[in-house]
Amino acid sequence: MLVLIEQSLNGLQFGLLLFLLAAGLTLVFGIMDFVNLAHGSLYMMGAYFAATFVAWTNSFVLGILLALGATLLLGIALEFIALRHLYGRDHLDQVLATFGLILFFNDAVRLIWGPAGLSLPLPAWLTAPVQIVPGVFYPAYRLSIIVVALAVAAMLYLVVMRTRIGMLIRAGASNREMIGALGINIKLLFTLVFGLGAALAGLAGLMQAPILTVQIGMGENILILAFVIIVIGGIGSIRGAFMAAIFVGMIDTLGRAFLPDLLRMVLSSAAASTAAPALSSMLIYLLMAIVLVVRPEGLFPAAKR
Amino acid sequence: MKSPVNARNVIVALTALFLLLLPAYSALTGNIFILTLFTRIVIFALAAASLNLIMGYGGMMSFGHAAYLGIGGYAVGILAYEGIGSGFIQWPVALIVSALYALVIGALSLRTRGVYFIMITLAFAQMAYYIASGMSRYGGDDGLTIYKRSHFGGIIDLSNRVQFYYLCLACLFGGIYLIWRIVNSRFGMVVQGVRSNEQRMQAIGFHANRYRLVCFVISGTICGLAGALLANNTDFISPATMYWTRSGDLMVMVILGGMGSLFGPVIGTIVFLVLEEVLSQFTEYWALIMGPLLLLIVLFARGGIMGVLGRLSRG
């Protein structure tokens, strides 16, 4: 039972982290109709910036804030220099261009930080376990990820649903030409949205950094998860991304934790221990395939174009 | 009338000639490396050509095409491991398994369109990747070494570099000829019609998805052949062959060369892999140059290399 609670929290934490990444991706995708494979690179850059700035400033909080700002600026610069010329182009052109950016970022990181990974040590006040219910301790840092991600999700919801900027974003998602015709500076709006997406990716990366090693290519594996999520949730839908992210986080974590034992009940222990890792890695793809076969537009499709 | 002599056709003819004469050059100069490099290029060109059949002509963006490379490769590898070394068994099995896989995932994936299609093909390829990683009898994550290349009863010797190269080249030319025949057949016209206007084709009375599915299966089967060649070339097959970045590479080769042009994928593959090779000799950080180069190509050379050549030809 205790293990179940702990693993569910892990799943929730992973899901929320994925949501941050997927939210940025689905904003850019849904509004600008731009397929950004380099989103994972921004996630990686967030982690590298954090590891560097925390080491420089000797302060965890200050370093993280600097890293967040740096990723935001990087995203805006990227949009300004290269990506804005690709709006309205074929999805495949965007795939090719941003695939090129992945190559570029991976080697740039290798050149600047070297091939070995970095680690981002946690300050003492974040390493202590916290007692959440009697007898159940949970690492403070993971708990803080849950809190931060929930706060960001709420803020994102408020910004998108309750502010003028959010209104324009939503309008942009359903009809890009129209808001341009209304005299809105659509170029600036796009730059802002892209920057916001980049910052969200950076935030996900820097929060994940203390848990995993900061390494080259870390964005690629998780990028695919983020794509899976926005496809399951329905492209352009923040709500869909949220639900799907939690769902995927839970299934992935719980699958890895409990599938071996479950399989052992029906299979021989040797067969179970071979099949379980492969099966648990496959679970989310299986989920996506099933969702798409049943509902080809995803679970919560955004308003029709 | 269009003259057959234009920049595009000249480049294609020169490329074909170059590929045909390469072993002679290699023998004359004693440069074995170039033959090895181009054997790999020819194999990937076949895979890219197969992807172009559904992507360029059928409008189906498969982001999981590397799965067939893996399936074809594992068919050869597993049979070799179990003591069945004959290519007359290995290769047909590789083709049949690839075709069956394409049939199943095609039938499911074709329920979706656009980006959703890209993602569902990716999902199935990732599943194949994880299944291969889980096959502990056949090496799991570490992959499977193939100790003996397929043998064809002494007709052709795959361990002879030149013979193997020509076999790969024959497969490439055969594959492209097949694609050319398909594209220009009534069947191919329907597939291209479905790409441009699905509703209209439905209205005329064609079952759009049936045509799409057949095209998808043919493409997967050709790519499975490339997988069998690849396994024989590297004497090794591992799940990494199926990882999504490899599917991305194939897509890049097709788009770079020019989607929907018969020889575009071949040119794209040559440019991509040669560039990778040259840049990596020049600097360890070759991707630092390759990445922005791809970006520039997208920005300034619409329609890939063949598109640019086509525009040059029109003057």
Coordinates of C-alpha atoms in Angstrom, one line a residue:
Chain A
M1 CA 0.0 0.0 0.0
L2 CA 2.8 2.4 1.0
V3 CA 4.7 1.5 -2.1
L4 CA 1.6 2.2 -4.1
I5 CA 1.3 5.7 -2.6
E6 CA 4.9 6.4 -3.2
Q7 CA 4.8 5.2 -6.8
S8 CA 1.6 7.1 -7.5
L9 CA 3.3 10.3 -6.3
N10 CA 6.3 9.5 -8.5
G11 CA 3.9 9.0 -11.4
L12 CA 2.2 12.3 -10.7
Q13 CA 5.5 14.1 -10.4
F14 CA 6.7 12.6 -13.7
G15 CA 3.4 13.4 -15.3
L16 CA 3.5 17.0 -14.2
L17 CA 7.0 17.4 -15.5
L18 CA 5.9 16.0 -18.8
F19 CA 3.0 18.4 -18.8
L20 CA 5.3 21.4 -18.7
L21 CA 7.2 20.1 -21.7
A22 CA 4.0 19.1 -23.5
A23 CA 2.2 22.4 -22.8
G24 CA 5.0 24.4 -24.5
L25 CA 5.0 22.0 -27.4
T26 CA 1.2 22.0 -27.9
L27 CA 1.1 25.9 -27.6
V28 CA 3.6 26.2 -30.4
F29 CA 2.1 23.4 -32.4
G30 CA -1.6 24.3 -31.9
I31 CA -1.2 28.1 -32.4
M32 CA 1.6 28.5 -34.8
D33 CA 1.0 25.1 -36.5
F34 CA 4.8 24.6 -36.1
V35 CA 6.3 21.2 -35.5
N36 CA 9.3 21.9 -33.3
L37 CA 11.5 18.8 -32.9
A38 CA 14.1 21.0 -31.2
H39 CA 11.7 21.5 -28.2
G40 CA 13.7 18.7 -26.5
S41 CA 16.9 20.6 -27.1
L42 CA 15.5 23.6 -25.1
Y43 CA 14.7 21.1 -22.3
M44 CA 18.3 20.0 -22.4
M45 CA 19.6 23.6 -22.5
G46 CA 17.5 24.4 -19.5
A47 CA 19.2 21.6 -17.6
Y48 CA 22.7 22.6 -18.7
F49 CA 22.1 26.3 -17.9
A50 CA 20.8 25.3 -14.5
A51 CA 23.8 23.1 -13.7
T52 CA 26.2 25.9 -14.8
F53 CA 24.5 28.8 -13.2
V54 CA 24.0 27.0 -9.9
A55 CA 27.7 26.2 -9.8
W56 CA 28.6 29.8 -10.7
T57 CA 26.3 31.6 -8.3
N58 CA 26.6 29.0 -5.6
S59 CA 22.9 29.5 -5.0
F60 CA 20.3 27.0 -6.1
V61 CA 17.4 29.4 -6.4
L62 CA 19.4 32.2 -8.1
G63 CA 21.0 29.7 -10.5
I64 CA 17.6 28.2 -11.5
L65 CA 16.1 31.6 -12.1
L66 CA 19.0 32.6 -14.3
A67 CA 18.7 29.3 -16.2
L68 CA 15.0 30.0 -16.7
G69 CA 15.7 33.4 -18.1
A70 CA 18.5 32.1 -20.3
T71 CA 16.2 29.5 -21.9
L72 CA 13.5 32.1 -22.5
L73 CA 16.0 34.3 -24.2
L74 CA 17.5 31.4 -26.2
G75 CA 14.0 30.5 -27.4
I76 CA 13.2 34.0 -28.4
A77 CA 16.5 34.3 -30.2
L78 CA 15.9 31.0 -32.0
E79 CA 12.5 32.1 -33.1
F80 CA 13.8 35.4 -34.3
I81 CA 16.8 34.2 -36.2
A82 CA 15.5 31.0 -37.8
L83 CA 12.1 29.6 -37.0
R84 CA 9.9 32.6 -37.9
H85 CA 10.8 32.1 -41.5
L86 CA 9.3 28.6 -41.4
Y87 CA 5.8 29.4 -40.3
G88 CA 3.2 28.5 -43.0
R89 CA 5.7 26.1 -44.5
D90 CA 5.1 22.4 -44.9
H91 CA 5.3 20.4 -41.7
L92 CA 8.1 18.4 -43.3
D93 CA 10.2 21.5 -43.8
Q94 CA 9.8 22.2 -40.2
V95 CA 10.7 18.7 -39.2
L96 CA 13.9 18.8 -41.3
A97 CA 14.9 22.3 -40.0
T98 CA 14.4 21.5 -36.4
F99 CA 16.0 18.1 -36.8
G100 CA 19.0 20.1 -37.9
L101 CA 18.7 22.2 -34.8
I102 CA 18.8 19.0 -32.6
L103 CA 22.1 18.0 -34.3
F104 CA 23.4 21.5 -33.7
F105 CA 22.5 21.8 -30.1
N106 CA 23.8 18.4 -29.2
D107 CA 27.2 19.2 -30.7
A108 CA 27.3 22.7 -29.3
V109 CA 26.7 21.3 -25.9
R110 CA 29.5 18.7 -26.4
L111 CA 31.8 21.5 -27.5
I112 CA 31.0 23.8 -24.6
W113 CA 30.4 21.4 -21.7
G114 CA 32.3 18.3 -22.9
P115 CA 31.0 14.8 -23.6
A116 CA 30.6 13.8 -19.9
G117 CA 27.4 14.6 -18.2
L118 CA 27.0 17.2 -15.4
S119 CA 25.2 16.8 -12.1
L120 CA 23.2 19.4 -10.3
P121 CA 23.5 18.9 -6.6
L122 CA 20.5 19.8 -4.4
P123 CA 20.7 22.2 -1.5
A124 CA 20.3 20.6 1.9
W125 CA 16.8 22.0 2.5
L126 CA 15.5 20.1 -0.5
T127 CA 17.1 16.7 0.2
A128 CA 15.2 15.9 3.4
P129 CA 12.4 13.4 3.2
V130 CA 9.0 14.8 4.2
Q131 CA 6.4 12.8 6.0
I132 CA 3.2 13.2 3.9
V133 CA 1.0 10.7 5.8
P134 CA 2.0 8.9 8.9
G135 CA 4.7 6.4 8.0
V136 CA 5.1 7.6 4.4
F137 CA 8.1 9.7 3.7
Y138 CA 8.6 11.4 0.3
P139 CA 11.6 13.3 -1.0
A140 CA 11.1 17.1 -0.5
Y141 CA 12.5 17.8 -3.9
R142 CA 10.1 15.6 -5.8
L143 CA 7.3 17.1 -3.7
S144 CA 8.5 20.6 -4.7
I145 CA 8.4 19.6 -8.4
I146 CA 4.7 18.6 -7.9
V147 CA 3.9 21.9 -6.2
V148 CA 5.8 24.1 -8.8
A149 CA 4.4 22.2 -11.8
L150 CA 0.8 22.5 -10.4
A151 CA 1.3 26.2 -9.8
V152 CA 2.6 26.7 -13.3
A153 CA -0.3 24.7 -14.7
A154 CA -2.7 26.8 -12.8
M155 CA -1.0 30.0 -13.9
L156 CA -1.0 28.9 -17.5
Y157 CA -4.7 28.1 -17.3
L158 CA -5.4 31.5 -15.8
V159 CA -3.3 33.3 -18.4
V160 CA -4.8 31.4 -21.3
M161 CA -8.4 31.5 -20.1
R162 CA -8.6 34.9 -18.3
T163 CA -6.3 37.4 -19.9
R164 CA -6.3 39.3 -23.1
I165 CA -3.0 37.7 -24.2
G166 CA -4.7 34.3 -23.5
M167 CA -7.7 35.3 -25.5
L168 CA -5.4 36.2 -28.5
I169 CA -3.6 32.9 -28.0
R170 CA -6.8 31.0 -28.2
A171 CA -8.0 33.0 -31.1
G172 CA -4.7 32.3 -32.8
A173 CA -5.2 28.6 -32.2
S174 CA -8.5 28.6 -34.0
N175 CA -8.0 31.1 -36.7
R176 CA -4.6 32.7 -37.4
E177 CA -5.5 34.8 -40.3
M178 CA -8.4 36.4 -38.4
I179 CA -6.4 37.8 -35.5
G180 CA -3.9 39.1 -37.9
A181 CA -6.7 40.8 -39.8
L182 CA -7.9 42.4 -36.5
G183 CA -4.7 44.3 -36.4
I184 CA -2.9 42.3 -33.8
N185 CA 0.8 42.1 -34.1
I186 CA 0.9 38.4 -34.8
K187 CA 4.6 38.3 -35.3
L188 CA 5.2 39.6 -31.7
L189 CA 2.5 37.2 -30.4
F190 CA 4.2 34.3 -32.0
T191 CA 7.6 35.3 -30.6
L192 CA 6.0 35.5 -27.2
V193 CA 4.3 32.2 -27.4
F194 CA 7.5 30.6 -28.6
G195 CA 9.4 32.1 -25.8
L196 CA 6.8 30.9 -23.3
G197 CA 7.1 27.4 -24.8
A198 CA 10.8 27.5 -24.5
A199 CA 10.7 28.7 -20.9
L200 CA 8.3 25.8 -20.0
A201 CA 10.7 23.3 -21.7
G202 CA 13.6 24.8 -19.8
L203 CA 11.7 24.7 -16.6
A204 CA 11.0 21.0 -17.1
G205 CA 14.6 20.4 -17.9
L206 CA 16.1 22.2 -15.0
M207 CA 13.7 20.6 -12.5
Q208 CA 14.5 17.2 -13.8
A209 CA 18.3 17.9 -13.7
P210 CA 18.9 17.1 -10.1
I211 CA 17.1 13.7 -10.5
L212 CA 18.8 12.5 -13.6
T213 CA 22.3 13.3 -14.9
V214 CA 22.4 16.3 -17.2
Q215 CA 23.6 14.8 -20.5
I216 CA 23.7 15.2 -24.3
G217 CA 20.6 13.9 -26.0
M218 CA 18.5 13.9 -22.8
G219 CA 15.9 15.9 -24.7
E220 CA 15.3 13.3 -27.4
N221 CA 13.8 10.5 -25.4
I222 CA 11.5 12.9 -23.5
L223 CA 10.6 14.8 -26.6
I224 CA 8.9 11.8 -28.0
L225 CA 7.0 11.4 -24.7
A226 CA 5.8 15.0 -25.0
F227 CA 4.6 14.3 -28.6
V228 CA 2.8 11.2 -27.4
I229 CA 1.1 13.3 -24.8
I230 CA -0.1 16.1 -27.1
V231 CA -1.3 13.5 -29.6
I232 CA -3.2 11.6 -26.9
G233 CA -4.6 14.7 -25.5
G234 CA -5.5 16.3 -28.8
I235 CA -3.1 18.8 -30.5
G236 CA -3.5 22.4 -29.3
S237 CA -5.4 21.5 -26.2
I238 CA -3.8 22.5 -22.9
R239 CA -6.4 20.7 -21.0
G240 CA -5.8 17.6 -23.1
A241 CA -2.1 17.9 -22.6
F242 CA -2.6 18.1 -18.8
M243 CA -4.9 15.0 -18.6
A244 CA -2.7 13.0 -21.0
A245 CA 0.5 14.0 -19.2
I246 CA -0.8 12.8 -15.8
F247 CA -2.1 9.7 -17.4
V248 CA 1.1 8.9 -19.2
G249 CA 3.2 9.7 -16.2
M250 CA 1.2 7.4 -14.0
I251 CA 1.0 4.5 -16.5
D252 CA 4.7 4.7 -17.2
T253 CA 5.8 4.8 -13.6
L254 CA 3.3 2.3 -12.2
G255 CA 4.0 0.0 -15.2
R256 CA 7.7 0.0 -14.4
A257 CA 7.0 -0.6 -10.7
F258 CA 4.4 -3.2 -10.7
L259 CA 4.4 -5.0 -14.1
P260 CA 7.2 -7.4 -13.2
D261 CA 5.2 -8.7 -10.2
L262 CA 2.0 -8.8 -12.1
L263 CA 3.6 -10.8 -14.9
R264 CA 5.1 -13.1 -12.5
M265 CA 1.6 -14.2 -11.5
V266 CA 0.9 -15.5 -15.0
L267 CA 4.4 -16.3 -16.4
S268 CA 7.5 -18.1 -15.1
S269 CA 9.7 -15.8 -13.2
A270 CA 12.5 -15.9 -15.9
A271 CA 10.0 -15.1 -18.7
A272 CA 8.5 -12.3 -16.6
S273 CA 11.8 -10.6 -15.9
T274 CA 12.6 -10.6 -19.6
A275 CA 9.2 -9.5 -20.8
A276 CA 8.5 -6.9 -18.1
P277 CA 11.0 -4.1 -19.0
A278 CA 10.2 -4.3 -22.7
L279 CA 6.5 -4.3 -22.0
S280 CA 6.6 -1.5 -19.5
S281 CA 8.5 0.7 -22.0
M282 CA 6.0 -0.1 -24.6
L283 CA 2.9 0.7 -22.5
I284 CA 2.6 4.3 -23.4
Y285 CA 3.1 3.7 -27.1
L286 CA 0.5 1.0 -26.8
L287 CA -1.8 3.5 -25.1
M288 CA -1.2 6.0 -27.8
A289 CA -1.9 3.5 -30.6
I290 CA -5.2 2.4 -28.9
V291 CA -6.3 6.0 -28.3
L292 CA -5.6 6.9 -31.9
V293 CA -7.3 3.9 -33.3
V294 CA -10.4 4.6 -31.2
R295 CA -10.3 8.4 -31.4
P296 CA -8.1 9.5 -34.3
E297 CA -8.2 13.2 -33.1
G298 CA -7.0 12.5 -29.6
L299 CA -9.0 12.5 -26.4
F300 CA -9.7 16.2 -26.0
P301 CA -9.4 17.7 -29.5
A302 CA -9.1 21.5 -29.6
A303 CA -11.8 23.4 -31.5
K304 CA -12.0 22.6 -35.1
R305 CA -10.1 24.9 -37.5
Chain B
M1 CA 8.9 20.2 -75.8
K2 CA 11.0 19.7 -72.7
S3 CA 14.5 18.7 -73.7
P4 CA 15.7 15.5 -71.9
V5 CA 19.1 17.1 -71.4
N6 CA 18.7 19.4 -68.4
A7 CA 20.6 19.9 -65.1
R8 CA 18.4 17.4 -63.3
N9 CA 18.7 14.5 -65.7
V10 CA 22.4 15.1 -66.2
I11 CA 23.0 14.9 -62.4
V12 CA 20.9 11.7 -62.2
A13 CA 22.7 10.1 -65.1
L14 CA 26.1 11.0 -63.7
T15 CA 25.1 9.7 -60.3
A16 CA 24.0 6.4 -61.7
L17 CA 27.2 6.1 -63.8
F18 CA 29.3 7.0 -60.8
L19 CA 27.6 4.3 -58.7
L20 CA 28.1 1.7 -61.4
L21 CA 31.8 2.5 -61.9
L22 CA 32.7 3.0 -58.2
P23 CA 34.2 -0.5 -57.7
A24 CA 36.5 0.0 -60.6
Y25 CA 37.6 3.3 -59.2
S26 CA 38.1 1.7 -55.8
A27 CA 40.2 -1.1 -57.3
L28 CA 42.3 1.2 -59.4
T29 CA 43.1 3.6 -56.6
G30 CA 43.2 0.9 -53.9
N31 CA 40.7 3.0 -51.9
I32 CA 38.6 0.4 -50.2
F33 CA 37.0 2.8 -47.8
I34 CA 35.0 4.5 -50.5
L35 CA 33.5 1.2 -51.5
T36 CA 32.5 0.5 -47.9
L37 CA 31.0 3.9 -47.5
F38 CA 29.0 3.7 -50.7
T39 CA 27.7 0.2 -49.9
R40 CA 26.1 1.7 -46.8
I41 CA 24.9 4.7 -48.8
V42 CA 23.3 2.5 -51.5
I43 CA 21.5 0.5 -48.8
F44 CA 20.2 3.6 -47.1
A45 CA 19.2 5.0 -50.5
L46 CA 17.0 2.0 -51.0
A47 CA 15.4 2.6 -47.6
A48 CA 14.9 6.3 -48.4
A49 CA 13.4 5.4 -51.8
S50 CA 10.9 3.1 -50.2
L51 CA 9.9 5.9 -47.7
N52 CA 9.6 8.3 -50.6
L53 CA 7.0 6.0 -52.3
I54 CA 4.5 6.6 -49.5
M55 CA 5.7 10.0 -48.4
G56 CA 6.3 11.7 -51.8
Y57 CA 3.6 10.0 -53.8
G58 CA 1.1 8.8 -51.3
G59 CA 1.3 11.7 -48.8
M60 CA 1.8 9.3 -45.9
M61 CA 4.4 10.6 -43.6
S62 CA 5.8 7.6 -41.9
F63 CA 8.0 8.4 -38.9
G64 CA 8.6 4.8 -38.2
H65 CA 10.3 3.5 -41.3
A66 CA 13.4 2.4 -39.5
A67 CA 11.3 -0.4 -38.0
Y68 CA 11.5 -2.2 -41.3
L69 CA 15.3 -1.9 -41.4
G70 CA 15.2 -3.6 -38.0
I71 CA 12.7 -6.2 -38.9
G72 CA 14.5 -7.2 -42.1
G73 CA 17.8 -7.2 -40.2
Y74 CA 16.5 -9.3 -37.4
A75 CA 14.9 -11.8 -39.8
V76 CA 18.4 -12.4 -41.2
G77 CA 20.1 -12.3 -37.8
I78 CA 17.7 -14.6 -36.0
L79 CA 17.7 -17.2 -38.8
A80 CA 21.5 -17.1 -39.0
Y81 CA 21.7 -17.5 -35.2
E82 CA 19.3 -20.5 -35.4
G83 CA 21.5 -22.1 -38.0
I84 CA 19.6 -21.2 -41.2
G85 CA 22.2 -19.5 -43.3
S86 CA 20.6 -19.7 -46.7
G87 CA 19.7 -16.4 -48.2
F88 CA 16.9 -18.1 -50.2
I89 CA 15.2 -18.6 -46.9
Q90 CA 16.4 -15.6 -44.9
W91 CA 15.5 -12.9 -47.5
P92 CA 12.0 -14.0 -48.3
V93 CA 11.3 -14.3 -44.6
A94 CA 12.6 -10.8 -44.1
L95 CA 10.3 -9.5 -46.9
I96 CA 7.3 -11.5 -45.7
V97 CA 7.7 -10.4 -42.0
S98 CA 8.1 -6.8 -43.1
A99 CA 5.1 -7.0 -45.3
L100 CA 3.0 -8.5 -42.5
Y101 CA 4.1 -5.8 -40.0
A102 CA 3.3 -3.1 -42.6
L103 CA -0.1 -4.7 -43.2
V104 CA -1.1 -4.7 -39.5
I105 CA 0.2 -1.3 -38.5
G106 CA -0.9 0.2 -41.8
A107 CA -4.4 -1.0 -41.3
L108 CA -4.5 0.7 -37.9
S109 CA -2.5 3.8 -38.7
L110 CA -4.5 4.7 -41.8
R111 CA -7.5 5.5 -39.6
T112 CA -5.6 8.7 -38.8
R113 CA -4.3 11.6 -40.9
G114 CA -1.6 14.2 -40.9
V115 CA 0.4 14.7 -37.7
Y116 CA -1.6 11.9 -36.0
F117 CA -0.4 9.5 -38.7
I118 CA 3.2 10.6 -38.2
M119 CA 2.8 9.9 -34.5
I120 CA 1.1 6.6 -34.7
T121 CA 3.7 5.2 -37.1
L122 CA 6.3 6.4 -34.7
A123 CA 4.5 4.7 -31.8
F124 CA 4.5 1.3 -33.6
A125 CA 8.2 1.6 -34.5
Q126 CA 9.0 2.4 -30.9
M127 CA 7.1 -0.7 -29.8
A128 CA 9.1 -2.8 -32.3
Y129 CA 12.2 -1.2 -30.8
Y130 CA 11.3 -2.2 -27.3
I131 CA 10.3 -5.7 -28.4
A132 CA 13.8 -6.1 -29.9
S133 CA 15.4 -4.7 -26.7
G134 CA 13.5 -7.4 -24.8
M135 CA 14.6 -10.4 -26.9
S136 CA 17.3 -11.5 -24.5
R137 CA 17.9 -14.7 -26.4
Y138 CA 19.0 -12.5 -29.4
G139 CA 21.2 -10.1 -27.5
G140 CA 18.5 -7.7 -26.2
D141 CA 19.8 -4.1 -26.0
D142 CA 23.3 -5.2 -27.0
G143 CA 22.2 -6.5 -30.4
L144 CA 23.1 -9.7 -32.3
T145 CA 26.3 -10.4 -34.1
I146 CA 25.8 -12.2 -37.4
Y147 CA 28.8 -14.5 -37.8
K148 CA 28.0 -15.6 -41.4
R149 CA 26.5 -13.6 -44.1
S150 CA 23.6 -15.0 -46.1
H151 CA 24.8 -17.5 -48.6
F152 CA 23.2 -18.1 -52.0
G153 CA 24.4 -21.5 -52.9
G154 CA 27.6 -20.2 -54.4
I155 CA 25.9 -18.0 -57.0
I156 CA 27.0 -14.8 -55.3
D157 CA 29.4 -14.3 -52.5
L158 CA 28.3 -11.7 -50.0
S159 CA 31.7 -11.5 -48.2
N160 CA 33.3 -10.3 -51.5
R161 CA 33.1 -6.6 -51.2
V162 CA 32.6 -5.9 -54.9
Q163 CA 29.9 -8.6 -55.4
F164 CA 28.1 -7.4 -52.3
Y165 CA 28.2 -3.8 -53.5
Y166 CA 26.7 -4.8 -56.9
L167 CA 24.1 -6.8 -55.2
C168 CA 23.0 -3.8 -53.1
L169 CA 23.2 -1.6 -56.2
A170 CA 21.0 -4.1 -58.1
C171 CA 18.5 -4.0 -55.3
L172 CA 18.5 -0.2 -55.4
F173 CA 18.0 0.1 -59.1
G174 CA 15.5 -2.7 -59.0
G175 CA 13.6 -0.9 -56.2
I176 CA 13.6 2.4 -58.0
Y177 CA 12.4 0.7 -61.3
L178 CA 9.6 -1.0 -59.3
I179 CA 8.7 2.4 -57.7
W180 CA 8.7 4.0 -61.1
R181 CA 6.4 1.3 -62.5
I182 CA 4.1 1.6 -59.6
V183 CA 3.9 5.4 -59.6
N184 CA 3.1 5.4 -63.3
S185 CA 0.6 2.6 -63.2
R186 CA -3.2 3.0 -62.8
F187 CA -2.7 2.0 -59.2
G188 CA -0.1 4.7 -58.6
M189 CA -2.3 7.3 -60.2
V190 CA -5.1 6.5 -57.8
V191 CA -2.7 6.7 -54.9
Q192 CA -1.5 10.1 -56.0
G193 CA -5.0 11.2 -56.7
V194 CA -5.9 10.2 -53.1
R195 CA -3.1 12.4 -51.9
S196 CA -4.3 15.4 -53.8
N197 CA -8.0 15.0 -53.1
E198 CA -9.2 12.1 -51.1
Q199 CA -12.9 13.0 -51.2
R200 CA -13.0 13.3 -55.0
M201 CA -11.3 9.9 -55.4
Q202 CA -13.8 8.4 -52.9
A203 CA -16.6 10.0 -54.9
I204 CA -15.4 8.5 -58.2
G205 CA -15.6 5.1 -56.4
F206 CA -12.1 4.3 -55.2
H207 CA -11.6 2.8 -51.7
A208 CA -8.9 5.4 -50.9
N209 CA -7.6 3.5 -47.8
R210 CA -7.3 0.2 -49.7
Y211 CA -5.0 1.8 -52.2
R212 CA -3.1 3.6 -49.4
L213 CA -2.7 0.4 -47.5
V214 CA -1.3 -1.6 -50.5
C215 CA 1.1 1.2 -51.2
F216 CA 2.2 1.3 -47.5
V217 CA 2.8 -2.5 -47.5
I218 CA 4.9 -2.3 -50.7
S219 CA 7.0 0.4 -49.2
G220 CA 7.5 -1.5 -46.0
T221 CA 8.5 -4.6 -47.9
I222 CA 11.1 -2.8 -50.0
C223 CA 12.5 -1.2 -46.8
G224 CA 12.6 -4.7 -45.2
L225 CA 14.9 -5.7 -48.1
A226 CA 17.2 -2.8 -47.2
G227 CA 17.2 -4.1 -43.6
A228 CA 18.3 -7.5 -44.8
L229 CA 21.1 -5.9 -46.8
L230 CA 22.1 -3.7 -43.9
A231 CA 22.4 -6.6 -41.5
N232 CA 24.6 -8.4 -44.0
N233 CA 26.7 -5.3 -44.4
T234 CA 27.4 -4.6 -40.7
D235 CA 27.3 -8.3 -39.7
F236 CA 25.3 -7.0 -36.8
I237 CA 21.8 -6.0 -35.9
S238 CA 20.6 -4.2 -32.8
P239 CA 17.5 -2.4 -31.6
A240 CA 19.3 0.9 -32.2
T241 CA 18.6 0.4 -35.9
M242 CA 15.0 0.9 -35.1
Y243 CA 15.3 3.9 -32.9
W244 CA 13.2 7.0 -33.9
T245 CA 16.2 9.1 -34.7
R246 CA 17.1 6.6 -37.5
S247 CA 13.6 7.1 -38.9
G248 CA 14.3 10.8 -38.7
D249 CA 17.5 10.3 -40.6
L250 CA 15.6 8.5 -43.4
M251 CA 13.0 11.4 -43.5
V252 CA 15.8 13.9 -43.7
M253 CA 17.4 12.0 -46.6
V254 CA 14.1 12.0 -48.6
I255 CA 13.3 15.7 -47.9
L256 CA 16.9 16.8 -48.6
G257 CA 17.0 15.1 -52.0
G258 CA 13.5 16.1 -52.9
M259 CA 10.3 14.4 -52.0
G260 CA 8.2 12.9 -54.7
S261 CA 11.0 12.7 -57.2
L262 CA 12.2 9.3 -58.3
F263 CA 15.9 9.8 -57.7
G264 CA 15.6 12.5 -55.1
P265 CA 16.0 10.1 -52.1
V266 CA 19.2 8.6 -53.7
I267 CA 20.8 12.0 -54.2
G268 CA 19.6 13.1 -50.7
T269 CA 21.1 10.0 -49.1
I270 CA 24.4 10.4 -50.9
V271 CA 24.6 14.1 -49.9
F272 CA 23.6 13.4 -46.3
L273 CA 26.0 10.5 -45.6
V274 CA 28.9 11.9 -47.6
L275 CA 28.6 15.2 -45.9
E276 CA 28.5 13.4 -42.5
E277 CA 31.6 11.5 -43.5
V278 CA 33.5 14.5 -44.8
L279 CA 32.6 16.8 -42.0
S280 CA 33.4 14.2 -39.4
Q281 CA 36.9 13.9 -40.8
F282 CA 37.3 17.6 -40.8
T283 CA 36.0 18.1 -37.3
E284 CA 34.8 16.0 -34.4
Y285 CA 31.9 18.4 -34.1
W286 CA 30.5 17.8 -37.6
A287 CA 26.9 18.1 -36.5
L288 CA 27.6 21.7 -35.5
I289 CA 27.9 22.4 -39.3
M290 CA 25.5 19.8 -40.5
G291 CA 22.6 21.1 -38.4
P292 CA 22.6 24.7 -39.6
L293 CA 23.3 23.5 -43.1
L294 CA 20.0 21.5 -43.0
L295 CA 18.3 24.6 -41.7
L296 CA 19.7 26.7 -44.6
I297 CA 18.7 24.1 -47.1
V298 CA 15.1 24.2 -45.9
L299 CA 15.1 28.0 -45.9
F300 CA 16.6 28.5 -49.3
A301 CA 16.1 25.3 -51.3
R302 CA 12.5 24.4 -51.4
G303 CA 11.7 21.0 -52.7
G304 CA 15.2 19.7 -51.8
I305 CA 18.1 19.3 -54.1
M306 CA 16.0 17.9 -57.0
G307 CA 13.6 20.9 -56.6
V308 CA 16.5 23.3 -57.0
L309 CA 17.9 21.4 -60.0
G310 CA 14.4 21.4 -61.5
R311 CA 14.2 25.1 -61.2
L312 CA 17.6 25.5 -62.7
S313 CA 16.5 23.3 -65.6
R314 CA 13.5 25.5 -66.3
G315 CA 15.9 28.5 -66.3

